[in-house]
PDB file of N, CA and C in Angstrom:
ATOM      1  N   MET X   1      10.446  32.133   7.643  1.00  0.00           N
ATOM      2  CA  MET X   1      10.368  31.921   6.222  1.00  0.00           C
ATOM      3  C   MET X   1       9.892  33.194   5.549  1.00  0.00           C
ATOM      4  N   ILE X   2      10.248  33.381   4.348  1.00  0.00           N
ATOM      5  CA  ILE X   2       9.959  34.596   3.634  1.00  0.00           C
ATOM      6  C   ILE X   2       8.482  34.671   3.244  1.00  0.00           C
ATOM      7  N   CYS X   3       7.925  33.591   2.796  1.00  0.00           N
ATOM      8  CA  CYS X   3       6.534  33.562   2.354  1.00  0.00           C
ATOM      9  C   CYS X   3       5.699  32.869   3.423  1.00  0.00           C
ATOM     10  N   SER X   4       4.493  33.319   3.560  1.00  0.00           N
ATOM     11  CA  SER X   4       3.615  32.667   4.513  1.00  0.00           C
ATOM     12  C   SER X   4       3.154  31.332   3.963  1.00  0.00           C
ATOM     13  N   ASP X   5       2.643  30.520   4.818  1.00  0.00           N
ATOM     14  CA  ASP X   5       2.137  29.204   4.387  1.00  0.00           C
ATOM     15  C   ASP X   5       0.701  29.330   3.916  1.00  0.00           C
ATOM     16  N   PHE X   6       0.447  30.288   3.083  1.00  0.00           N
ATOM     17  CA  PHE X   6      -0.874  30.555   2.559  1.00  0.00           C
ATOM     18  C   PHE X   6      -1.206  29.537   1.474  1.00  0.00           C
ATOM     19  N   HIS X   7      -2.283  28.842   1.640  1.00  0.00           N
ATOM     20  CA  HIS X   7      -2.695  27.847   0.647  1.00  0.00           C
ATOM     21  C   HIS X   7      -3.894  28.371  -0.118  1.00  0.00           C
ATOM     22  N   THR X   8      -3.854  28.252  -1.416  1.00  0.00           N
ATOM     23  CA  THR X   8      -4.948  28.729  -2.235  1.00  0.00           C
ATOM     24  C   THR X   8      -6.037  27.673  -2.303  1.00  0.00           C
ATOM     25  N   MET X   9      -7.138  28.015  -2.906  1.00  0.00           N
ATOM     26  CA  MET X   9      -8.274  27.109  -2.993  1.00  0.00           C
ATOM     27  C   MET X   9      -8.282  26.330  -4.312  1.00  0.00           C
ATOM     28  N   TYR X  10      -7.167  26.260  -4.993  1.00  0.00           N
ATOM     29  CA  TYR X  10      -7.113  25.512  -6.247  1.00  0.00           C
ATOM     30  C   TYR X  10      -7.184  24.019  -5.972  1.00  0.00           C
ATOM     31  N   ASP X  11      -7.552  23.275  -6.992  1.00  0.00           N
ATOM     32  CA  ASP X  11      -7.541  21.823  -6.873  1.00  0.00           C
ATOM     33  C   ASP X  11      -6.110  21.339  -6.702  1.00  0.00           C
ATOM     34  N   GLN X  12      -5.934  20.292  -5.945  1.00  0.00           N
ATOM     35  CA  GLN X  12      -4.607  19.751  -5.741  1.00  0.00           C
ATOM     36  C   GLN X  12      -4.178  18.942  -6.953  1.00  0.00           C
ATOM     37  N   VAL X  13      -2.899  19.021  -7.259  1.00  0.00           N
ATOM     38  CA  VAL X  13      -2.317  18.215  -8.319  1.00  0.00           C
ATOM     39  C   VAL X  13      -1.773  16.957  -7.664  1.00  0.00           C
ATOM     40  N   ILE X  14      -2.191  15.803  -8.138  1.00  0.00           N
ATOM     41  CA  ILE X  14      -1.746  14.565  -7.530  1.00  0.00           C
ATOM     42  C   ILE X  14      -1.023  13.722  -8.589  1.00  0.00           C
ATOM     43  N   MET X  15       0.174  13.343  -8.278  1.00  0.00           N
ATOM     44  CA  MET X  15       0.951  12.474  -9.153  1.00  0.00           C
ATOM     45  C   MET X  15       1.358  11.264  -8.313  1.00  0.00           C
ATOM     46  N   GLU X  16       0.532  10.221  -8.388  1.00  0.00           N
ATOM     47  CA  GLU X  16       0.761   9.042  -7.539  1.00  0.00           C
ATOM     48  C   GLU X  16       0.824   9.524  -6.101  1.00  0.00           C
ATOM     49  N   GLU X  17       1.961   9.434  -5.495  1.00  0.00           N
ATOM     50  CA  GLU X  17       2.182   9.930  -4.149  1.00  0.00           C
ATOM     51  C   GLU X  17       3.541  10.608  -4.116  1.00  0.00           C
ATOM     52  N   PRO X  18       3.844  11.535  -3.389  1.00  0.00           N
ATOM     53  CA  PRO X  18       3.043  12.351  -2.481  1.00  0.00           C
ATOM     54  C   PRO X  18       2.285  13.430  -3.228  1.00  0.00           C
ATOM     55  N   LYS X  19       1.336  14.036  -2.539  1.00  0.00           N
ATOM     56  CA  LYS X  19       0.545  15.127  -3.129  1.00  0.00           C
ATOM     57  C   LYS X  19       1.419  16.359  -3.316  1.00  0.00           C
ATOM     58  N   ILE X  20       1.176  17.088  -4.382  1.00  0.00           N
ATOM     59  CA  ILE X  20       1.853  18.359  -4.619  1.00  0.00           C
ATOM     60  C   ILE X  20       0.934  19.449  -4.119  1.00  0.00           C
ATOM     61  N   GLU X  21       1.397  20.214  -3.142  1.00  0.00           N
ATOM     62  CA  GLU X  21       0.539  21.246  -2.563  1.00  0.00           C
ATOM     63  C   GLU X  21       0.793  22.593  -3.221  1.00  0.00           C
ATOM     64  N   ASN X  22      -0.224  23.405  -3.281  1.00  0.00           N
ATOM     65  CA  ASN X  22      -0.120  24.764  -3.801  1.00  0.00           C
ATOM     66  C   ASN X  22       0.403  25.669  -2.695  1.00  0.00           C
ATOM     67  N   VAL X  23       1.381  26.476  -3.022  1.00  0.00           N
ATOM     68  CA  VAL X  23       1.926  27.449  -2.073  1.00  0.00           C
ATOM     69  C   VAL X  23       1.951  28.805  -2.730  1.00  0.00           C
ATOM     70  N   LYS X  24       1.991  29.840  -1.916  1.00  0.00           N
ATOM     71  CA  LYS X  24       2.020  31.193  -2.453  1.00  0.00           C
ATOM     72  C   LYS X  24       3.340  31.492  -3.130  1.00  0.00           C
ATOM     73  N   CYS X  25       4.443  31.027  -2.563  1.00  0.00           N
ATOM     74  CA  CYS X  25       5.759  31.206  -3.189  1.00  0.00           C
ATOM     75  C   CYS X  25       6.718  30.162  -2.653  1.00  0.00           C
ATOM     76  N   THR X  26       7.811  29.989  -3.384  1.00  0.00           N
ATOM     77  CA  THR X  26       8.839  29.042  -2.981  1.00  0.00           C
ATOM     78  C   THR X  26      10.206  29.560  -3.430  1.00  0.00           C
ATOM     79  N   LYS X  27      11.229  29.046  -2.794  1.00  0.00           N
ATOM     80  CA  LYS X  27      12.596  29.444  -3.134  1.00  0.00           C
ATOM     81  C   LYS X  27      13.234  28.293  -3.906  1.00  0.00           C
ATOM     82  N   PHE X  28      13.786  28.607  -5.081  1.00  0.00           N
ATOM     83  CA  PHE X  28      14.425  27.617  -5.927  1.00  0.00           C
ATOM     84  C   PHE X  28      15.713  28.215  -6.491  1.00  0.00           C
ATOM     85  N   LEU X  29      16.831  27.584  -6.198  1.00  0.00           N
ATOM     86  CA  LEU X  29      18.152  28.055  -6.633  1.00  0.00           C
ATOM     87  C   LEU X  29      18.414  29.520  -6.266  1.00  0.00           C
ATOM     88  N   GLY X  30      17.950  29.913  -5.089  1.00  0.00           N
ATOM     89  CA  GLY X  30      18.191  31.262  -4.621  1.00  0.00           C
ATOM     90  C   GLY X  30      17.230  32.302  -5.146  1.00  0.00           C
ATOM     91  N   ILE X  31      16.272  31.899  -5.966  1.00  0.00           N
ATOM     92  CA  ILE X  31      15.276  32.816  -6.524  1.00  0.00           C
ATOM     93  C   ILE X  31      13.933  32.499  -5.889  1.00  0.00           C
ATOM     94  N   ILE X  32      13.242  33.513  -5.417  1.00  0.00           N
ATOM     95  CA  ILE X  32      11.918  33.315  -4.837  1.00  0.00           C
ATOM     96  C   ILE X  32      10.893  33.499  -5.948  1.00  0.00           C
ATOM     97  N   ILE X  33      10.150  32.455  -6.215  1.00  0.00           N
ATOM     98  CA  ILE X  33       9.154  32.441  -7.274  1.00  0.00           C
ATOM     99  C   ILE X  33       7.789  32.401  -6.613  1.00  0.00           C
ATOM    100  N   ASP X  34       6.902  33.316  -7.030  1.00  0.00           N
ATOM    101  CA  ASP X  34       5.565  33.287  -6.460  1.00  0.00           C
ATOM    102  C   ASP X  34       4.568  32.747  -7.480  1.00  0.00           C
ATOM    103  N   GLU X  35       3.332  32.587  -7.040  1.00  0.00           N
ATOM    104  CA  GLU X  35       2.316  31.971  -7.895  1.00  0.00           C
ATOM    105  C   GLU X  35       1.960  32.816  -9.103  1.00  0.00           C
ATOM    106  N   GLU X  36       2.263  34.096  -9.086  1.00  0.00           N
ATOM    107  CA  GLU X  36       1.982  34.984 -10.217  1.00  0.00           C
ATOM    108  C   GLU X  36       3.217  35.218 -11.088  1.00  0.00           C
ATOM    109  N   LEU X  37       4.317  34.560 -10.750  1.00  0.00           N
ATOM    110  CA  LEU X  37       5.592  34.695 -11.456  1.00  0.00           C
ATOM    111  C   LEU X  37       6.069  36.141 -11.476  1.00  0.00           C
ATOM    112  N   SER X  38       5.821  36.861 -10.395  1.00  0.00           N
ATOM    113  CA  SER X  38       6.340  38.214 -10.261  1.00  0.00           C
ATOM    114  C   SER X  38       7.584  38.167  -9.361  1.00  0.00           C
ATOM    115  N   TRP X  39       8.282  39.279  -9.285  1.00  0.00           N
ATOM    116  CA  TRP X  39       9.523  39.335  -8.536  1.00  0.00           C
ATOM    117  C   TRP X  39       9.377  40.003  -7.171  1.00  0.00           C
ATOM    118  N   LYS X  40       8.155  40.315  -6.746  1.00  0.00           N
ATOM    119  CA  LYS X  40       7.985  41.130  -5.540  1.00  0.00           C
ATOM    120  C   LYS X  40       8.587  40.490  -4.274  1.00  0.00           C
ATOM    121  N   TYR X  41       8.394  39.203  -4.065  1.00  0.00           N
ATOM    122  CA  TYR X  41       8.943  38.565  -2.859  1.00  0.00           C
ATOM    123  C   TYR X  41      10.460  38.480  -2.943  1.00  0.00           C
ATOM    124  N   HIS X  42      10.973  38.172  -4.129  1.00  0.00           N
ATOM    125  CA  HIS X  42      12.408  38.082  -4.309  1.00  0.00           C
ATOM    126  C   HIS X  42      13.074  39.448  -4.097  1.00  0.00           C
ATOM    127  N   ILE X  43      12.486  40.477  -4.676  1.00  0.00           N
ATOM    128  CA  ILE X  43      13.048  41.829  -4.530  1.00  0.00           C
ATOM    129  C   ILE X  43      13.005  42.288  -3.090  1.00  0.00           C
ATOM    130  N   ASN X  44      11.913  42.017  -2.388  1.00  0.00           N
ATOM    131  CA  ASN X  44      11.834  42.377  -0.958  1.00  0.00           C
ATOM    132  C   ASN X  44      12.892  41.628  -0.139  1.00  0.00           C
ATOM    133  N   HIS X  45      13.115  40.377  -0.471  1.00  0.00           N
ATOM    134  CA  HIS X  45      14.130  39.591   0.220  1.00  0.00           C
ATOM    135  C   HIS X  45      15.526  40.176  -0.015  1.00  0.00           C
ATOM    136  N   ILE X  46      15.840  40.515  -1.252  1.00  0.00           N
ATOM    137  CA  ILE X  46      17.141  41.104  -1.581  1.00  0.00           C
ATOM    138  C   ILE X  46      17.290  42.474  -0.924  1.00  0.00           C
ATOM    139  N   LEU X  47      16.236  43.283  -0.964  1.00  0.00           N
ATOM    140  CA  LEU X  47      16.306  44.604  -0.315  1.00  0.00           C
ATOM    141  C   LEU X  47      16.583  44.490   1.172  1.00  0.00           C
ATOM    142  N   THR X  48      15.984  43.517   1.822  1.00  0.00           N
ATOM    143  CA  THR X  48      16.203  43.324   3.255  1.00  0.00           C
ATOM    144  C   THR X  48      17.672  42.979   3.521  1.00  0.00           C
ATOM    145  N   LYS X  49      18.219  42.048   2.732  1.00  0.00           N
ATOM    146  CA  LYS X  49      19.619  41.651   2.934  1.00  0.00           C
ATOM    147  C   LYS X  49      20.569  42.806   2.641  1.00  0.00           C
ATOM    148  N   VAL X  50      20.332  43.497   1.544  1.00  0.00           N
ATOM    149  CA  VAL X  50      21.214  44.602   1.156  1.00  0.00           C
ATOM    150  C   VAL X  50      21.136  45.747   2.153  1.00  0.00           C
ATOM    151  N   SER X  51      19.939  46.076   2.618  1.00  0.00           N
ATOM    152  CA  SER X  51      19.796  47.191   3.556  1.00  0.00           C
ATOM    153  C   SER X  51      20.515  46.911   4.862  1.00  0.00           C
ATOM    154  N   LYS X  52      20.529  45.658   5.306  1.00  0.00           N
ATOM    155  CA  LYS X  52      21.293  45.321   6.515  1.00  0.00           C
ATOM    156  C   LYS X  52      22.774  45.561   6.308  1.00  0.00           C
ATOM    157  N   MET X  53      23.283  45.141   5.158  1.00  0.00           N
ATOM    158  CA  MET X  53      24.704  45.303   4.886  1.00  0.00           C
ATOM    159  C   MET X  53      25.078  46.786   4.719  1.00  0.00           C
ATOM    160  N   VAL X  54      24.196  47.556   4.068  1.00  0.00           N
ATOM    161  CA  VAL X  54      24.469  48.983   3.913  1.00  0.00           C
ATOM    162  C   VAL X  54      24.509  49.652   5.287  1.00  0.00           C
ATOM    163  N   GLY X  55      23.616  49.249   6.178  1.00  0.00           N
ATOM    164  CA  GLY X  55      23.612  49.794   7.532  1.00  0.00           C
ATOM    165  C   GLY X  55      24.900  49.501   8.276  1.00  0.00           C
ATOM    166  N   ILE X  56      25.370  48.273   8.149  1.00  0.00           N
ATOM    167  CA  ILE X  56      26.624  47.883   8.809  1.00  0.00           C
ATOM    168  C   ILE X  56      27.791  48.680   8.232  1.00  0.00           C
ATOM    169  N   MET X  57      27.816  48.803   6.898  1.00  0.00           N
ATOM    170  CA  MET X  57      28.899  49.541   6.265  1.00  0.00           C
ATOM    171  C   MET X  57      28.840  51.028   6.600  1.00  0.00           C
ATOM    172  N   ALA X  58      27.660  51.575   6.744  1.00  0.00           N
ATOM    173  CA  ALA X  58      27.523  52.989   7.092  1.00  0.00           C
ATOM    174  C   ALA X  58      28.069  53.256   8.491  1.00  0.00           C
ATOM    175  N   LYS X  59      27.814  52.332   9.407  1.00  0.00           N
ATOM    176  CA  LYS X  59      28.328  52.510  10.769  1.00  0.00           C
ATOM    177  C   LYS X  59      29.835  52.337  10.837  1.00  0.00           C
ATOM    178  N   ALA X  60      30.381  51.496   9.963  1.00  0.00           N
ATOM    179  CA  ALA X  60      31.819  51.202  10.010  1.00  0.00           C
ATOM    180  C   ALA X  60      32.648  52.062   9.062  1.00  0.00           C
ATOM    181  N   ARG X  61      32.027  52.942   8.309  1.00  0.00           N
ATOM    182  CA  ARG X  61      32.743  53.688   7.271  1.00  0.00           C
ATOM    183  C   ARG X  61      33.854  54.584   7.819  1.00  0.00           C
ATOM    184  N   HIS X  62      33.737  55.043   9.045  1.00  0.00           N
ATOM    185  CA  HIS X  62      34.750  55.909   9.630  1.00  0.00           C
ATOM    186  C   HIS X  62      35.953  55.114  10.128  1.00  0.00           C
ATOM    187  N   HIS X  63      35.769  53.811  10.250  1.00  0.00           N
ATOM    188  CA  HIS X  63      36.831  52.961  10.806  1.00  0.00           C
ATOM    189  C   HIS X  63      37.518  52.102   9.762  1.00  0.00           C
ATOM    190  N   LEU X  64      36.975  52.054   8.549  1.00  0.00           N
ATOM    191  CA  LEU X  64      37.528  51.201   7.498  1.00  0.00           C
ATOM    192  C   LEU X  64      38.039  52.037   6.331  1.00  0.00           C
ATOM    193  N   SER X  65      39.018  51.499   5.640  1.00  0.00           N
ATOM    194  CA  SER X  65      39.544  52.212   4.463  1.00  0.00           C
ATOM    195  C   SER X  65      38.569  52.096   3.306  1.00  0.00           C
ATOM    196  N   LEU X  66      38.729  52.984   2.333  1.00  0.00           N
ATOM    197  CA  LEU X  66      37.866  52.968   1.150  1.00  0.00           C
ATOM    198  C   LEU X  66      38.045  51.652   0.379  1.00  0.00           C
ATOM    199  N   LYS X  67      39.259  51.154   0.326  1.00  0.00           N
ATOM    200  CA  LYS X  67      39.530  49.895  -0.372  1.00  0.00           C
ATOM    201  C   LYS X  67      38.776  48.737   0.299  1.00  0.00           C
ATOM    202  N   LEU X  68      38.769  48.688   1.609  1.00  0.00           N
ATOM    203  CA  LEU X  68      38.060  47.647   2.329  1.00  0.00           C
ATOM    204  C   LEU X  68      36.548  47.787   2.171  1.00  0.00           C
ATOM    205  N   LEU X  69      36.057  49.019   2.195  1.00  0.00           N
ATOM    206  CA  LEU X  69      34.627  49.236   1.995  1.00  0.00           C
ATOM    207  C   LEU X  69      34.199  48.799   0.589  1.00  0.00           C
ATOM    208  N   LEU X  70      35.009  49.087  -0.408  1.00  0.00           N
ATOM    209  CA  LEU X  70      34.682  48.636  -1.770  1.00  0.00           C
ATOM    210  C   LEU X  70      34.721  47.123  -1.867  1.00  0.00           C
ATOM    211  N   SER X  71      35.659  46.514  -1.192  1.00  0.00           N
ATOM    212  CA  SER X  71      35.738  45.055  -1.186  1.00  0.00           C
ATOM    213  C   SER X  71      34.512  44.446  -0.497  1.00  0.00           C
ATOM    214  N   LEU X  72      34.089  45.037   0.612  1.00  0.00           N
ATOM    215  CA  LEU X  72      32.873  44.582   1.289  1.00  0.00           C
ATOM    216  C   LEU X  72      31.648  44.755   0.392  1.00  0.00           C
ATOM    217  N   ASN X  73      31.594  45.886  -0.307  1.00  0.00           N
ATOM    218  CA  ASN X  73      30.478  46.115  -1.211  1.00  0.00           C
ATOM    219  C   ASN X  73      30.431  45.057  -2.303  1.00  0.00           C
ATOM    220  N   ASN X  74      31.575  44.746  -2.882  1.00  0.00           N
ATOM    221  CA  ASN X  74      31.620  43.765  -3.967  1.00  0.00           C
ATOM    222  C   ASN X  74      31.276  42.356  -3.505  1.00  0.00           C
ATOM    223  N   THR X  75      31.595  42.033  -2.265  1.00  0.00           N
ATOM    224  CA  THR X  75      31.325  40.670  -1.794  1.00  0.00           C
ATOM    225  C   THR X  75      29.971  40.538  -1.116  1.00  0.00           C
ATOM    226  N   MET X  76      29.494  41.572  -0.442  1.00  0.00           N
ATOM    227  CA  MET X  76      28.282  41.444   0.362  1.00  0.00           C
ATOM    228  C   MET X  76      27.031  42.057  -0.292  1.00  0.00           C
ATOM    229  N   ILE X  77      27.183  42.973  -1.186  1.00  0.00           N
ATOM    230  CA  ILE X  77      26.027  43.649  -1.793  1.00  0.00           C
ATOM    231  C   ILE X  77      25.922  43.360  -3.276  1.00  0.00           C
ATOM    232  N   TYR X  78      26.990  43.592  -3.979  1.00  0.00           N
ATOM    233  CA  TYR X  78      26.995  43.444  -5.447  1.00  0.00           C
ATOM    234  C   TYR X  78      26.563  42.041  -5.873  1.00  0.00           C
ATOM    235  N   THR X  79      26.986  41.018  -5.116  1.00  0.00           N
ATOM    236  CA  THR X  79      26.626  39.649  -5.489  1.00  0.00           C
ATOM    237  C   THR X  79      25.128  39.409  -5.399  1.00  0.00           C
ATOM    238  N   TYR X  80      24.471  39.973  -4.393  1.00  0.00           N
ATOM    239  CA  TYR X  80      23.010  39.822  -4.268  1.00  0.00           C
ATOM    240  C   TYR X  80      22.279  40.537  -5.399  1.00  0.00           C
ATOM    241  N   VAL X  81      22.757  41.717  -5.733  1.00  0.00           N
ATOM    242  CA  VAL X  81      22.073  42.527  -6.736  1.00  0.00           C
ATOM    243  C   VAL X  81      22.238  41.947  -8.131  1.00  0.00           C
ATOM    244  N   THR X  82      23.380  41.349  -8.416  1.00  0.00           N
ATOM    245  CA  THR X  82      23.649  40.869  -9.779  1.00  0.00           C
ATOM    246  C   THR X  82      23.310  39.402  -9.994  1.00  0.00           C
ATOM    247  N   TYR X  83      22.985  38.656  -8.946  1.00  0.00           N
ATOM    248  CA  TYR X  83      22.651  37.240  -9.109  1.00  0.00           C
ATOM    249  C   TYR X  83      21.412  37.106  -9.989  1.00  0.00           C
ATOM    250  N   CYS X  84      21.519  36.388 -11.063  1.00  0.00           N
ATOM    251  CA  CYS X  84      20.443  36.157 -12.022  1.00  0.00           C
ATOM    252  C   CYS X  84      19.933  37.458 -12.656  1.00  0.00           C
ATOM    253  N   LYS X  85      20.811  38.397 -12.867  1.00  0.00           N
ATOM    254  CA  LYS X  85      20.395  39.678 -13.444  1.00  0.00           C
ATOM    255  C   LYS X  85      19.802  39.509 -14.832  1.00  0.00           C
ATOM    256  N   TYR X  86      20.194  38.459 -15.541  1.00  0.00           N
ATOM    257  CA  TYR X  86      19.645  38.239 -16.874  1.00  0.00           C
ATOM    258  C   TYR X  86      18.180  37.827 -16.814  1.00  0.00           C
ATOM    259  N   LEU X  87      17.777  37.185 -15.740  1.00  0.00           N
ATOM    260  CA  LEU X  87      16.353  36.866 -15.567  1.00  0.00           C
ATOM    261  C   LEU X  87      15.540  38.135 -15.345  1.00  0.00           C
ATOM    262  N   PHE X  88      16.073  39.042 -14.537  1.00  0.00           N
ATOM    263  CA  PHE X  88      15.363  40.290 -14.268  1.00  0.00           C
ATOM    264  C   PHE X  88      15.261  41.133 -15.528  1.00  0.00           C
ATOM    265  N   HIS X  89      16.284  41.114 -16.339  1.00  0.00           N
ATOM    266  CA  HIS X  89      16.286  41.899 -17.567  1.00  0.00           C
ATOM    267  C   HIS X  89      15.172  41.462 -18.501  1.00  0.00           C
ATOM    268  N   GLN X  90      14.854  40.194 -18.502  1.00  0.00           N
ATOM    269  CA  GLN X  90      13.815  39.655 -19.381  1.00  0.00           C
ATOM    270  C   GLN X  90      12.415  39.975 -18.875  1.00  0.00           C
ATOM    271  N   ALA X  91      12.281  40.287 -17.604  1.00  0.00           N
ATOM    272  CA  ALA X  91      10.949  40.501 -17.018  1.00  0.00           C
ATOM    273  C   ALA X  91      10.357  41.833 -17.433  1.00  0.00           C
TER     274      ALA X  91
END
């Protein structure tokens, strides 16, 4: 998992049952939201995914055409970087 199971010392919020537990961060609709509403966990997650793909493309660049490399970039990297870009712009 991306975030540790770190529990804070805040009071628990209880709504009938089940109890709502405090967590350091959670993933919702592909966005990692932390308790401070910062983007650090989400950005680290995206950087990890993108860097893996860049590494694969760098190793394969001598064997693939430029058109195929651009297509891979648009499907494997560009989509991660631009997903919810309007949320990042507001931050």
